[in-house]
JSON list of C-alpha atoms and ligand atoms in Angstrom, two decimals:
[
{"chain": "L", "resi": 899, "resn": "MET", "atom": "CA", "xyz": [3.75, -12.69, 20.03]},
{"chain": "L", "resi": 900, "resn": "SER", "atom": "CA", "xyz": [0.10, -11.79, 20.46]},
{"chain": "L", "resi": 901, "resn": "SER", "atom": "CA", "xyz": [-1.32, -8.95, 18.37]},
{"chain": "L", "resi": 902, "resn": "THR", "atom": "CA", "xyz": [-3.27, -7.77, 21.35]},
{"chain": "L", "resi": 903, "resn": "LEU", "atom": "CA", "xyz": [0.02, -6.32, 22.63]},
{"chain": "L", "resi": 904, "resn": "SER", "atom": "CA", "xyz": [0.02, -3.89, 19.74]},
{"chain": "L", "resi": 905, "resn": "PRO", "atom": "CA", "xyz": [-1.02, -0.29, 20.61]},
{"chain": "L", "resi": 906, "resn": "TRP", "atom": "CA", "xyz": [-2.12, 0.13, 17.04]},
{"chain": "L", "resi": 907, "resn": "LEU", "atom": "CA", "xyz": [-5.49, -0.68, 15.54]},
{"chain": "L", "resi": 908, "resn": "ARG", "atom": "CA", "xyz": [-4.50, -1.16, 11.93]},
{"chain": "L", "resi": 909, "resn": "VAL", "atom": "CA", "xyz": [-1.62, -1.19, 9.49]},
{"chain": "L", "resi": 910, "resn": "VAL", "atom": "CA", "xyz": [-1.77, 0.77, 6.26]},
{"chain": "L", "resi": 911, "resn": "LEU", "atom": "CA", "xyz": [0.79, -0.23, 3.65]},
{"chain": "L", "resi": 912, "resn": "VAL", "atom": "CA", "xyz": [1.62, 2.28, 0.95]},
{"chain": "L", "resi": 913, "resn": "GLY", "atom": "CA", "xyz": [4.11, 2.23, -1.83]},
{"chain": "L", "resi": 914, "resn": "PHE", "atom": "CA", "xyz": [4.62, 2.03, -5.54]},
{"chain": "L", "resi": 915, "resn": "MET", "atom": "CA", "xyz": [3.20, -0.64, -7.86]},
{"chain": "L", "resi": 916, "resn": "GLY", "atom": "CA", "xyz": [5.38, -3.74, -7.56]},
{"chain": "L", "resi": 917, "resn": "SER", "atom": "CA", "xyz": [6.63, -2.94, -4.06]},
{"chain": "L", "resi": 918, "resn": "GLY", "atom": "CA", "xyz": [5.00, -6.08, -2.74]},
{"chain": "L", "resi": 919, "resn": "LYS", "atom": "CA", "xyz": [2.21, -4.55, -0.60]},
{"chain": "L", "resi": 920, "resn": "SER", "atom": "CA", "xyz": [-0.10, -7.49, -1.17]},
{"chain": "L", "resi": 921, "resn": "ARG", "atom": "CA", "xyz": [2.40, -10.21, -0.38]},
{"chain": "L", "resi": 922, "resn": "VAL", "atom": "CA", "xyz": [3.84, -8.47, 2.65]},
{"chain": "L", "resi": 923, "resn": "GLY", "atom": "CA", "xyz": [0.37, -7.57, 3.82]},
{"chain": "L", "resi": 924, "resn": "ARG", "atom": "CA", "xyz": [-0.86, -11.08, 3.62]},
{"chain": "L", "resi": 925, "resn": "GLU", "atom": "CA", "xyz": [2.17, -12.33, 5.62]},
{"chain": "L", "resi": 926, "resn": "LEU", "atom": "CA", "xyz": [1.74, -9.57, 8.24]},
{"chain": "L", "resi": 927, "resn": "GLY", "atom": "CA", "xyz": [-2.00, -10.33, 8.58]},
{"chain": "L", "resi": 928, "resn": "ARG", "atom": "CA", "xyz": [-1.09, -13.96, 9.31]},
{"chain": "L", "resi": 929, "resn": "LEU", "atom": "CA", "xyz": [1.64, -13.01, 11.81]},
{"chain": "L", "resi": 930, "resn": "LEU", "atom": "CA", "xyz": [-0.71, -10.65, 13.70]},
{"chain": "L", "resi": 931, "resn": "ASP", "atom": "CA", "xyz": [-3.79, -12.81, 13.28]},
{"chain": "L", "resi": 932, "resn": "TRP", "atom": "CA", "xyz": [-5.49, -9.77, 11.75]},
{"chain": "L", "resi": 933, "resn": "ALA", "atom": "CA", "xyz": [-7.56, -9.57, 8.61]},
{"chain": "L", "resi": 934, "resn": "PHE", "atom": "CA", "xyz": [-5.78, -8.65, 5.39]},
{"chain": "L", "resi": 935, "resn": "VAL", "atom": "CA", "xyz": [-7.51, -6.76, 2.59]},
{"chain": "L", "resi": 936, "resn": "ASP", "atom": "CA", "xyz": [-6.05, -5.69, -0.68]},
{"chain": "L", "resi": 937, "resn": "VAL", "atom": "CA", "xyz": [-7.92, -2.51, -1.69]},
{"chain": "L", "resi": 938, "resn": "ASP", "atom": "CA", "xyz": [-7.42, -3.16, -5.43]},
{"chain": "L", "resi": 939, "resn": "ARG", "atom": "CA", "xyz": [-9.07, -6.56, -5.09]},
{"chain": "L", "resi": 940, "resn": "GLU", "atom": "CA", "xyz": [-11.93, -5.06, -3.06]},
{"chain": "L", "resi": 941, "resn": "VAL", "atom": "CA", "xyz": [-12.50, -2.41, -5.73]},
{"chain": "L", "resi": 942, "resn": "GLU", "atom": "CA", "xyz": [-12.61, -5.09, -8.42]},
{"chain": "L", "resi": 943, "resn": "ARG", "atom": "CA", "xyz": [-14.97, -7.18, -6.35]},
{"chain": "L", "resi": 944, "resn": "LEU", "atom": "CA", "xyz": [-17.39, -4.29, -5.84]},
{"chain": "L", "resi": 945, "resn": "ALA", "atom": "CA", "xyz": [-17.17, -3.01, -9.37]},
{"chain": "L", "resi": 946, "resn": "GLY", "atom": "CA", "xyz": [-17.45, -6.47, -10.93]},
{"chain": "L", "resi": 947, "resn": "ARG", "atom": "CA", "xyz": [-14.60, -5.45, -13.25]},
{"chain": "L", "resi": 948, "resn": "THR", "atom": "CA", "xyz": [-10.83, -5.63, -13.25]},
{"chain": "L", "resi": 949, "resn": "ILE", "atom": "CA", "xyz": [-8.84, -2.44, -12.75]},
{"chain": "L", "resi": 950, "resn": "PRO", "atom": "CA", "xyz": [-7.73, -2.31, -16.36]},
{"chain": "L", "resi": 951, "resn": "GLU", "atom": "CA", "xyz": [-11.34, -2.64, -17.39]},
{"chain": "L", "resi": 952, "resn": "ILE", "atom": "CA", "xyz": [-12.36, 0.21, -15.08]},
{"chain": "L", "resi": 953, "resn": "PHE", "atom": "CA", "xyz": [-9.58, 2.42, -16.45]},
{"chain": "L", "resi": 954, "resn": "ARG", "atom": "CA", "xyz": [-10.55, 1.52, -20.00]},
{"chain": "L", "resi": 955, "resn": "MET", "atom": "CA", "xyz": [-14.31, 1.78, -19.70]},
{"chain": "L", "resi": 956, "resn": "GLU", "atom": "CA", "xyz": [-14.76, 4.51, -17.07]},
{"chain": "L", "resi": 957, "resn": "GLY", "atom": "CA", "xyz": [-11.43, 6.31, -16.88]},
{"chain": "L", "resi": 958, "resn": "GLU", "atom": "CA", "xyz": [-8.94, 7.03, -14.15]},
{"chain": "L", "resi": 959, "resn": "ASP", "atom": "CA", "xyz": [-11.16, 9.55, -12.34]},
{"chain": "L", "resi": 960, "resn": "ALA", "atom": "CA", "xyz": [-13.90, 6.96, -11.89]},
{"chain": "L", "resi": 961, "resn": "PHE", "atom": "CA", "xyz": [-11.33, 4.44, -10.57]},
{"chain": "L", "resi": 962, "resn": "ARG", "atom": "CA", "xyz": [-9.92, 7.04, -8.14]},
{"chain": "L", "resi": 963, "resn": "SER", "atom": "CA", "xyz": [-13.34, 7.88, -6.78]},
{"chain": "L", "resi": 964, "resn": "LEU", "atom": "CA", "xyz": [-14.21, 4.18, -6.20]},
{"chain": "L", "resi": 965, "resn": "GLU", "atom": "CA", "xyz": [-10.75, 3.60, -4.71]},
{"chain": "L", "resi": 966, "resn": "GLY", "atom": "CA", "xyz": [-11.26, 6.54, -2.34]},
{"chain": "L", "resi": 967, "resn": "GLU", "atom": "CA", "xyz": [-14.67, 5.31, -1.12]},
{"chain": "L", "resi": 968, "resn": "VAL", "atom": "CA", "xyz": [-13.45, 1.71, -0.64]},
{"chain": "L", "resi": 969, "resn": "THR", "atom": "CA", "xyz": [-10.37, 2.73, 1.20]},
{"chain": "L", "resi": 970, "resn": "ARG", "atom": "CA", "xyz": [-12.33, 5.15, 3.44]},
{"chain": "L", "resi": 971, "resn": "ALA", "atom": "CA", "xyz": [-14.69, 2.34, 4.46]},
{"chain": "L", "resi": 972, "resn": "LEU", "atom": "CA", "xyz": [-11.88, -0.14, 5.09]},
{"chain": "L", "resi": 973, "resn": "LEU", "atom": "CA", "xyz": [-10.03, 2.40, 7.27]},
{"chain": "L", "resi": 974, "resn": "GLU", "atom": "CA", "xyz": [-12.91, 2.22, 9.73]},
{"chain": "L", "resi": 975, "resn": "ARG", "atom": "CA", "xyz": [-12.04, -1.40, 10.53]},
{"chain": "L", "resi": 976, "resn": "GLU", "atom": "CA", "xyz": [-9.77, -2.50, 13.40]},
{"chain": "L", "resi": 977, "resn": "GLN", "atom": "CA", "xyz": [-7.24, -5.31, 13.53]},
{"chain": "L", "resi": 978, "resn": "ILE", "atom": "CA", "xyz": [-6.75, -5.09, 9.81]},
{"chain": "L", "resi": 979, "resn": "VAL", "atom": "CA", "xyz": [-3.77, -4.84, 7.49]},
{"chain": "L", "resi": 980, "resn": "LEU", "atom": "CA", "xyz": [-4.59, -2.85, 4.37]},
{"chain": "L", "resi": 981, "resn": "ALA", "atom": "CA", "xyz": [-2.64, -2.88, 1.12]},
{"chain": "L", "resi": 982, "resn": "THR", "atom": "CA", "xyz": [-3.56, 0.43, -0.55]},
{"chain": "L", "resi": 983, "resn": "GLY", "atom": "CA", "xyz": [-3.21, 1.07, -4.28]},
{"chain": "L", "resi": 984, "resn": "GLY", "atom": "CA", "xyz": [0.04, 2.76, -5.26]},
{"chain": "L", "resi": 985, "resn": "GLY", "atom": "CA", "xyz": [-1.70, 6.01, -6.29]},
{"chain": "L", "resi": 986, "resn": "TRP", "atom": "CA", "xyz": [-4.03, 6.32, -3.26]},
{"chain": "L", "resi": 987, "resn": "PRO", "atom": "CA", "xyz": [-1.83, 8.47, -1.00]},
{"chain": "L", "resi": 988, "resn": "THR", "atom": "CA", "xyz": [-1.40, 11.13, -3.69]},
{"chain": "L", "resi": 989, "resn": "ALA", "atom": "CA", "xyz": [-4.81, 10.99, -5.44]},
{"chain": "L", "resi": 990, "resn": "ALA", "atom": "CA", "xyz": [-6.26, 13.54, -2.98]},
{"chain": "L", "resi": 991, "resn": "PRO", "atom": "CA", "xyz": [-4.54, 15.97, -0.64]},
{"chain": "L", "resi": 992, "resn": "GLY", "atom": "CA", "xyz": [-3.93, 15.07, 3.01]},
{"chain": "L", "resi": 993, "resn": "ARG", "atom": "CA", "xyz": [-4.48, 11.36, 2.83]},
{"chain": "L", "resi": 994, "resn": "MET", "atom": "CA", "xyz": [-1.44, 10.34, 4.90]},
{"chain": "L", "resi": 995, "resn": "GLU", "atom": "CA", "xyz": [-2.13, 13.04, 7.46]},
{"chain": "L", "resi": 996, "resn": "GLY", "atom": "CA", "xyz": [-5.83, 12.16, 7.53]},
{"chain": "L", "resi": 997, "resn": "LEU", "atom": "CA", "xyz": [-5.39, 8.48, 8.40]},
{"chain": "L", "resi": 998, "resn": "PRO", "atom": "CA", "xyz": [-7.67, 7.68, 11.37]},
{"chain": "L", "resi": 999, "resn": "PRO", "atom": "CA", "xyz": [-6.03, 7.51, 14.76]},
{"chain": "L", "resi": 1000, "resn": "GLY", "atom": "CA", "xyz": [-4.41, 4.22, 15.58]},
{"chain": "L", "resi": 1001, "resn": "SER", "atom": "CA", "xyz": [-3.29, 3.67, 11.97]},
{"chain": "L", "resi": 1002, "resn": "PHE", "atom": "CA", "xyz": [0.33, 2.58, 11.66]},
{"chain": "L", "resi": 1003, "resn": "SER", "atom": "CA", "xyz": [1.49, 3.49, 8.15]},
{"chain": "L", "resi": 1004, "resn": "VAL", "atom": "CA", "xyz": [4.34, 1.71, 6.40]},
{"chain": "L", "resi": 1005, "resn": "TRP", "atom": "CA", "xyz": [6.03, 2.71, 3.14]},
{"chain": "L", "resi": 1006, "resn": "LEU", "atom": "CA", "xyz": [7.42, -0.25, 1.22]},
{"chain": "L", "resi": 1007, "resn": "ARG", "atom": "CA", "xyz": [10.17, 1.54, -0.69]},
{"chain": "L", "resi": 1008, "resn": "VAL", "atom": "CA", "xyz": [11.17, 0.12, -4.02]},
{"chain": "L", "resi": 1009, "resn": "SER", "atom": "CA", "xyz": [13.39, 1.52, -6.83]},
{"chain": "L", "resi": 1010, "resn": "PRO", "atom": "CA", "xyz": [11.73, 2.13, -10.17]},
{"chain": "L", "resi": 1011, "resn": "GLU", "atom": "CA", "xyz": [14.03, -0.48, -11.75]},
{"chain": "L", "resi": 1012, "resn": "GLU", "atom": "CA", "xyz": [13.05, -3.18, -9.23]},
{"chain": "L", "resi": 1013, "resn": "ALA", "atom": "CA", "xyz": [9.32, -2.24, -9.54]},
{"chain": "L", "resi": 1014, "resn": "ILE", "atom": "CA", "xyz": [9.34, -2.60, -13.30]},
{"chain": "L", "resi": 1015, "resn": "ARG", "atom": "CA", "xyz": [11.33, -5.85, -13.05]},
{"chain": "L", "resi": 1016, "resn": "ARG", "atom": "CA", "xyz": [8.79, -7.33, -10.63]},
{"chain": "L", "resi": 1017, "resn": "ILE", "atom": "CA", "xyz": [5.81, -6.17, -12.69]},
{"chain": "L", "resi": 1018, "resn": "ARG", "atom": "CA", "xyz": [7.28, -7.68, -15.86]},
{"chain": "L", "resi": 1019, "resn": "THR", "atom": "CA", "xyz": [8.38, -10.98, -14.43]},
{"chain": "L", "resi": 1020, "resn": "GLY", "atom": "CA", "xyz": [5.47, -11.46, -11.99]},
{"chain": "L", "resi": 1021, "resn": "ARG", "atom": "CA", "xyz": [2.48, -13.40, -13.05]},
{"chain": "L", "resi": 1022, "resn": "GLY", "atom": "CA", "xyz": [0.78, -10.35, -11.84]},
{"chain": "L", "resi": 1023, "resn": "ARG", "atom": "CA", "xyz": [-1.91, -8.07, -13.03]},
{"chain": "L", "resi": 1024, "resn": "ALA", "atom": "CA", "xyz": [-1.67, -5.35, -15.58]},
{"chain": "L", "resi": 1025, "resn": "ARG", "atom": "CA", "xyz": [-0.96, -1.80, -14.42]},
{"chain": "L", "resi": 1026, "resn": "PRO", "atom": "CA", "xyz": [-2.74, 0.55, -16.78]},
{"chain": "L", "resi": 1027, "resn": "LEU", "atom": "CA", "xyz": [-0.55, 3.52, -15.84]},
{"chain": "L", "resi": 1028, "resn": "LEU", "atom": "CA", "xyz": [2.58, 1.70, -16.90]},
{"chain": "L", "resi": 1029, "resn": "GLU", "atom": "CA", "xyz": [1.27, 0.56, -20.26]},
{"chain": "L", "resi": 1030, "resn": "VAL", "atom": "CA", "xyz": [3.16, 3.25, -22.04]},
{"chain": "L", "resi": 1031, "resn": "GLU", "atom": "CA", "xyz": [6.10, 3.35, -24.38]},
{"chain": "L", "resi": 1032, "resn": "ASP", "atom": "CA", "xyz": [8.69, 3.93, -21.63]},
{"chain": "L", "resi": 1033, "resn": "PRO", "atom": "CA", "xyz": [7.40, 2.23, -18.45]},
{"chain": "L", "resi": 1034, "resn": "LEU", "atom": "CA", "xyz": [10.70, 2.79, -16.59]},
{"chain": "L", "resi": 1035, "resn": "GLY", "atom": "CA", "xyz": [10.65, 6.54, -17.38]},
{"chain": "L", "resi": 1036, "resn": "GLU", "atom": "CA", "xyz": [7.00, 6.73, -16.32]},
{"chain": "L", "resi": 1037, "resn": "ALA", "atom": "CA", "xyz": [7.74, 4.81, -13.03]},
{"chain": "L", "resi": 1038, "resn": "ARG", "atom": "CA", "xyz": [10.63, 7.28, -12.29]},
{"chain": "L", "resi": 1039, "resn": "ARG", "atom": "CA", "xyz": [8.34, 10.25, -13.03]},
{"chain": "L", "resi": 1040, "resn": "LEU", "atom": "CA", "xyz": [5.49, 8.96, -10.84]},
{"chain": "L", "resi": 1041, "resn": "LEU", "atom": "CA", "xyz": [7.79, 7.99, -8.07]},
{"chain": "L", "resi": 1042, "resn": "ALA", "atom": "CA", "xyz": [9.41, 11.37, -7.97]},
{"chain": "L", "resi": 1043, "resn": "LEU", "atom": "CA", "xyz": [5.92, 12.89, -7.49]},
{"chain": "L", "resi": 1044, "resn": "ARG", "atom": "CA", "xyz": [4.80, 10.34, -4.93]},
{"chain": "L", "resi": 1045, "resn": "GLU", "atom": "CA", "xyz": [7.85, 9.77, -2.72]},
{"chain": "L", "resi": 1046, "resn": "PRO", "atom": "CA", "xyz": [7.47, 12.93, -0.68]},
{"chain": "L", "resi": 1047, "resn": "VAL", "atom": "CA", "xyz": [3.96, 11.77, 0.26]},
{"chain": "L", "resi": 1048, "resn": "TYR", "atom": "CA", "xyz": [4.88, 8.05, 0.79]},
{"chain": "L", "resi": 1049, "resn": "SER", "atom": "CA", "xyz": [7.73, 9.23, 3.04]},
{"chain": "L", "resi": 1050, "resn": "ARG", "atom": "CA", "xyz": [5.22, 10.58, 5.59]},
{"chain": "L", "resi": 1051, "resn": "ALA", "atom": "CA", "xyz": [4.56, 6.97, 6.77]},
{"chain": "L", "resi": 1052, "resn": "HIS", "atom": "CA", "xyz": [5.60, 6.11, 10.28]},
{"chain": "L", "resi": 1053, "resn": "LEU", "atom": "CA", "xyz": [7.99, 3.51, 9.03]},
{"chain": "L", "resi": 1054, "resn": "THR", "atom": "CA", "xyz": [9.91, 3.05, 5.78]},
{"chain": "L", "resi": 1055, "resn": "VAL", "atom": "CA", "xyz": [11.05, -0.39, 4.84]},
{"chain": "L", "resi": 1056, "resn": "GLU", "atom": "CA", "xyz": [13.50, -0.96, 1.94]},
{"chain": "L", "resi": 1057, "resn": "VAL", "atom": "CA", "xyz": [12.13, -3.71, -0.15]},
{"chain": "L", "resi": 1058, "resn": "GLY", "atom": "CA", "xyz": [15.17, -4.67, -2.26]},
{"chain": "L", "resi": 1059, "resn": "LYS", "atom": "CA", "xyz": [15.24, -8.43, -2.70]},
{"chain": "L", "resi": 1060, "resn": "VAL", "atom": "CA", "xyz": [14.09, -9.18, 0.83]},
{"chain": "L", "resi": 1061, "resn": "PRO", "atom": "CA", "xyz": [11.44, -11.95, 1.06]},
{"chain": "L", "resi": 1062, "resn": "PRO", "atom": "CA", "xyz": [7.92, -10.79, 2.02]},
{"chain": "L", "resi": 1063, "resn": "ARG", "atom": "CA", "xyz": [8.00, -12.75, 5.30]},
{"chain": "L", "resi": 1064, "resn": "SER", "atom": "CA", "xyz": [11.15, -11.10, 6.50]},
{"chain": "L", "resi": 1065, "resn": "LEU", "atom": "CA", "xyz": [9.65, -7.69, 5.69]},
{"chain": "L", "resi": 1066, "resn": "ALA", "atom": "CA", "xyz": [6.48, -8.68, 7.59]},
{"chain": "L", "resi": 1067, "resn": "LEU", "atom": "CA", "xyz": [8.54, -9.76, 10.60]},
{"chain": "L", "resi": 1068, "resn": "GLU", "atom": "CA", "xyz": [10.40, -6.45, 10.58]},
{"chain": "L", "resi": 1069, "resn": "ILE", "atom": "CA", "xyz": [7.17, -4.50, 10.42]},
{"chain": "L", "resi": 1070, "resn": "ARG", "atom": "CA", "xyz": [5.61, -6.56, 13.24]},
{"chain": "L", "resi": 1071, "resn": "GLU", "atom": "CA", "xyz": [8.62, -5.89, 15.43]},
{"chain": "L", "resi": 1072, "resn": "ARG", "atom": "CA", "xyz": [8.32, -2.11, 14.86]},
{"chain": "L", "resi": 1073, "resn": "LEU", "atom": "CA", "xyz": [4.59, -2.23, 15.38]},
{"chain": "L", "resi": 1074, "resn": "MET", "atom": "CA", "xyz": [5.04, -3.74, 18.84]},
{"chain": "L", "resi": 1075, "resn": "ASP", "atom": "CA", "xyz": [7.87, -1.26, 19.63]},
{"chain": "L", "resi": 1076, "resn": "ARG", "atom": "CA", "xyz": [5.98, 1.95, 19.23]},
{"chain": "L", "resi": 1077, "resn": "GLY", "atom": "CA", "xyz": [4.33, 3.77, 22.09]},
{"chain": "L", "resi": 1078, "resn": "SER", "atom": "CA", "xyz": [0.83, 5.08, 22.16]},
{"chain": "L", "resi": 1079, "resn": "PRO", "atom": "CA", "xyz": [-0.96, 5.53, 18.89]},
{"chain": "L", "resi": 1080, "resn": "MET", "atom": "CA", "xyz": [-1.44, 9.11, 19.91]},
{"chain": "L", "resi": 1081, "resn": "GLU", "atom": "CA", "xyz": [2.24, 9.91, 19.80]},
{"chain": "L", "resi": 1082, "resn": "PRO", "atom": "CA", "xyz": [3.41, 12.52, 17.27]},
{"chain": "L", "resi": 1083, "resn": "ARG", "atom": "CA", "xyz": [3.49, 10.65, 14.00]},
{"chain": "L", "resi": 1084, "resn": "ARG", "atom": "CA", "xyz": [6.24, 12.16, 12.05]},
{"chain": "L", "resi": 1085, "resn": "GLU", "atom": "CA", "xyz": [9.06, 14.63, 11.98]},
{"chain": "L", "resi": 1086, "resn": "GLY", "atom": "CA", "xyz": [8.71, 17.51, 9.55]},
{"chain": "G", "resi": 2178, "resn": "S3P", "atom": "C1", "xyz": [-2.00, 2.33, -9.28]},
{"chain": "G", "resi": 2178, "resn": "S3P", "atom": "C2", "xyz": [-1.61, 1.22, -8.66]},
{"chain": "G", "resi": 2178, "resn": "S3P", "atom": "C3", "xyz": [-2.30, -0.08, -8.68]},
{"chain": "G", "resi": 2178, "resn": "S3P", "atom": "C4", "xyz": [-3.78, 0.16, -9.05]},
{"chain": "G", "resi": 2178, "resn": "S3P", "atom": "C5", "xyz": [-3.93, 1.01, -10.24]},
{"chain": "G", "resi": 2178, "resn": "S3P", "atom": "C6", "xyz": [-3.28, 2.38, -10.09]},
{"chain": "G", "resi": 2178, "resn": "S3P", "atom": "C7", "xyz": [-1.20, 3.58, -9.15]},
{"chain": "G", "resi": 2178, "resn": "S3P", "atom": "O1", "xyz": [-2.19, -0.77, -7.42]},
{"chain": "G", "resi": 2178, "resn": "S3P", "atom": "O2", "xyz": [-4.48, 0.77, -7.96]},
{"chain": "G", "resi": 2178, "resn": "S3P", "atom": "O3", "xyz": [-3.38, 0.30, -11.33]},
{"chain": "G", "resi": 2178, "resn": "S3P", "atom": "O4", "xyz": [-1.71, 4.68, -9.44]},
{"chain": "G", "resi": 2178, "resn": "S3P", "atom": "O5", "xyz": [-0.04, 3.44, -8.74]},
{"chain": "G", "resi": 2178, "resn": "S3P", "atom": "P1", "xyz": [-0.84, -1.54, -6.93]},
{"chain": "G", "resi": 2178, "resn": "S3P", "atom": "O6", "xyz": [0.00, -0.49, -6.28]},
{"chain": "G", "resi": 2178, "resn": "S3P", "atom": "O7", "xyz": [-1.31, -2.50, -5.95]},
{"chain": "G", "resi": 2178, "resn": "S3P", "atom": "O8", "xyz": [-0.19, -2.12, -8.14]}
]
């Protein structure tokens, strides 16, 4: 299926740490033949530091401001799949509502238990916000704050134990389904 059939200009993946935004985004980029950019990696590339280093040396506010700038610039691109950082949608008001026209937003929904399991077992990167005594409790707390905002995405996909490629196929199908990018984006 050609990506030129899609009425959308870009896909914006949102969701908690460990929801698989990077892996699903990479698969989806391949399927659509669009670019894929992981915002966290782009922040690290531009800062010349890892995210834990930025948190440690400059603090969370500095990270959020860099994350905001990098995401804003990437959202100007077309034919791109973006994996945003888990805290981006809630780090400033109105981010989901303010996505540029033509942006199809997708929430990869994961339970706090599954997110912590994946972060622990993955070869993945450190998550400074979860380096606390009770990571599961903190994940639950953050998710409760963030879910109302994540849920404003056009599409919610339950991650569960579904492989990234299947999730990407599901998203592609829905992306091709939708009408004009100008249609009302959400209920309530
Ligand atoms: C964060 C999520 C991380 C990264 C940073 C903060 C958050 O990205 O941006 O550690 O606030 O949830 P991932 O969602 O890609 O892990």
